[in-house]
mmCIF file of C-alpha atoms in Angstrom:
data_model
loop_
_atom_site.group_PDB
_atom_site.id
_atom_site.type_symbol
_atom_site.label_atom_id
_atom_site.label_comp_id
_atom_site.label_asym_id
_atom_site.label_seq_id
_atom_site.Cartn_x
_atom_site.Cartn_y
_atom_site.Cartn_z
ATOM 1 C CA MET D 1 10.423 1.322 21.839
ATOM 2 C CA GLY D 2 6.445 0.804 21.857
ATOM 3 C CA ARG D 3 5.787 2.359 19.440
ATOM 4 C CA PHE D 4 8.159 0.980 17.148
ATOM 5 C CA ILE D 5 6.772 -2.808 18.298
ATOM 6 C CA ALA D 6 3.427 -1.547 17.174
ATOM 7 C CA PHE D 7 4.214 -0.182 13.510
ATOM 8 C CA VAL D 8 6.413 -3.311 12.946
ATOM 9 C CA ILE D 9 3.320 -5.555 14.108
ATOM 10 C CA LEU D 10 0.799 -3.292 11.722
ATOM 11 C CA ALA D 11 3.525 -2.598 8.985
ATOM 12 C CA ILE D 12 3.561 -7.306 8.859
ATOM 13 C CA PRO D 13 0.445 -6.853 7.344
ATOM 14 C CA ALA D 14 0.586 -4.095 5.376
ATOM 15 C CA ILE D 15 3.462 -5.837 3.378
ATOM 16 C CA MET D 16 1.062 -8.825 2.863
ATOM 17 C CA ALA D 17 -1.343 -7.345 1.844
ATOM 18 C CA ALA D 18 0.242 -5.124 -0.767
ATOM 19 C CA VAL D 19 2.326 -8.853 -2.069
ATOM 20 C CA GLY D 20 -1.103 -10.572 -2.042
ATOM 21 C CA ILE D 21 -2.470 -7.365 -4.722
ATOM 22 C CA LYS D 22 1.209 -7.111 -6.824
ATOM 23 C CA LEU D 23 0.021 -11.307 -7.205
ATOM 24 C CA MET D 24 -3.086 -10.981 -8.546
ATOM 25 C CA ARG D 25 -2.043 -7.787 -10.751
ATOM 26 C CA ASP D 26 0.528 -10.476 -12.245
ATOM 27 C CA THR D 27 -2.129 -13.204 -12.561
ATOM 28 C CA PHE D 28 -4.591 -11.004 -15.163
ATOM 29 C CA PHE D 29 -0.790 -10.209 -16.916
ATOM 30 C CA ALA D 30 -0.028 -13.504 -17.022
ATOM 31 C CA LYS D 31 3.478 -13.051 -14.855
ATOM 32 C CA LEU D 32 4.241 -15.867 -13.245
ATOM 33 C CA PHE D 33 6.479 -16.475 -10.265
ATOM 34 C CA ASP D 34 9.299 -19.618 -10.376
ATOM 35 C CA PRO D 35 7.806 -20.682 -7.229
ATOM 36 C CA ILE D 36 4.486 -21.260 -7.824
ATOM 37 C CA PRO D 37 3.340 -23.445 -10.620
ATOM 38 C CA TYR D 38 0.194 -22.119 -11.694
ATOM 39 C CA LEU D 39 -0.946 -18.471 -12.834
ATOM 40 C CA TRP D 40 -5.155 -19.482 -10.659
ATOM 41 C CA LEU D 41 -2.425 -21.175 -7.805
ATOM 42 C CA GLN D 42 -0.719 -17.466 -7.428
ATOM 43 C CA PHE D 43 -4.332 -15.711 -7.903
ATOM 44 C CA VAL D 44 -5.593 -17.455 -4.754
ATOM 45 C CA LEU D 45 -2.495 -17.171 -3.113
ATOM 46 C CA GLY D 46 -2.794 -13.140 -3.601
ATOM 47 C CA ILE D 47 -6.489 -13.204 -1.942
ATOM 48 C CA VAL D 48 -5.588 -15.176 0.847
ATOM 49 C CA LEU D 49 -2.701 -12.327 1.318
ATOM 50 C CA PHE D 50 -4.412 -9.444 0.801
ATOM 51 C CA LEU D 51 -7.543 -10.701 2.962
ATOM 52 C CA LEU D 52 -5.135 -11.605 5.175
ATOM 53 C CA GLY D 53 -3.464 -8.549 5.711
ATOM 54 C CA PHE D 54 -6.421 -6.010 5.521
ATOM 55 C CA GLY D 55 -8.683 -8.040 7.959
ATOM 56 C CA PHE D 56 -5.656 -7.641 10.224
ATOM 57 C CA PHE D 57 -5.006 -4.203 9.721
ATOM 58 C CA ALA D 58 -8.742 -3.199 9.911
ATOM 59 C CA GLY D 59 -9.465 -5.406 12.816
ATOM 60 C CA PHE D 60 -6.954 -3.905 14.938
ATOM 61 C CA LEU D 61 -8.150 -0.198 14.031
ATOM 62 C CA LEU D 62 -11.957 -1.711 14.598
ATOM 63 C CA ASN D 63 -10.695 -2.686 18.718
ATOM 64 C CA ARG D 64 -8.376 0.350 18.834
ATOM 65 C CA ASP D 65 -11.273 2.784 17.976
ATOM 66 C CA ARG D 66 -13.879 0.143 20.618
ATOM 67 C CA LYS D 67 -11.128 0.692 23.418
ATOM 68 C CA ASN D 68 -11.161 4.897 22.768
ATOM 69 C CA GLY D 69 -15.106 5.123 21.903
ATOM 70 C CA ARG D 70 -15.170 6.378 19.063
ATOM 71 C CA VAL D 71 -17.424 3.840 16.930
ATOM 72 C CA ALA D 72 -20.837 3.722 16.227
ATOM 73 C CA PRO D 73 -23.335 1.487 18.622
ATOM 74 C CA LYS D 74 -23.861 -0.458 16.121
ATOM 75 C CA TYR D 75 -20.455 -1.756 16.040
ATOM 76 C CA THR D 76 -20.051 -1.666 20.108
ATOM 77 C CA LYS D 77 -19.763 -5.346 21.772
ATOM 78 C CA ASN D 78 -22.443 -5.604 23.609
ATOM 79 C CA LYS D 79 -22.285 -7.552 27.071
ATOM 80 C CA GLU D 80 -25.658 -9.027 28.380
ATOM 81 C CA ASN D 81 -24.992 -11.724 30.802
#
């Protein structure tokens, strides 16, 4: 059950990034979706969705690799107090 929940948590940002790429691609071909009134707004929305989805996924992988000790020393957190 835990693996399924982790899969769902990672699938949602991946779908967001895919929709963002699709919105940006459709803007280049001047295909406007019905609820969005302007092409520039569709492109900005696509960039935001892509960056949020990709950033969440990349942050998840970085956090997991830090926990397992598989990152370069420059990406580890320094605990200076």
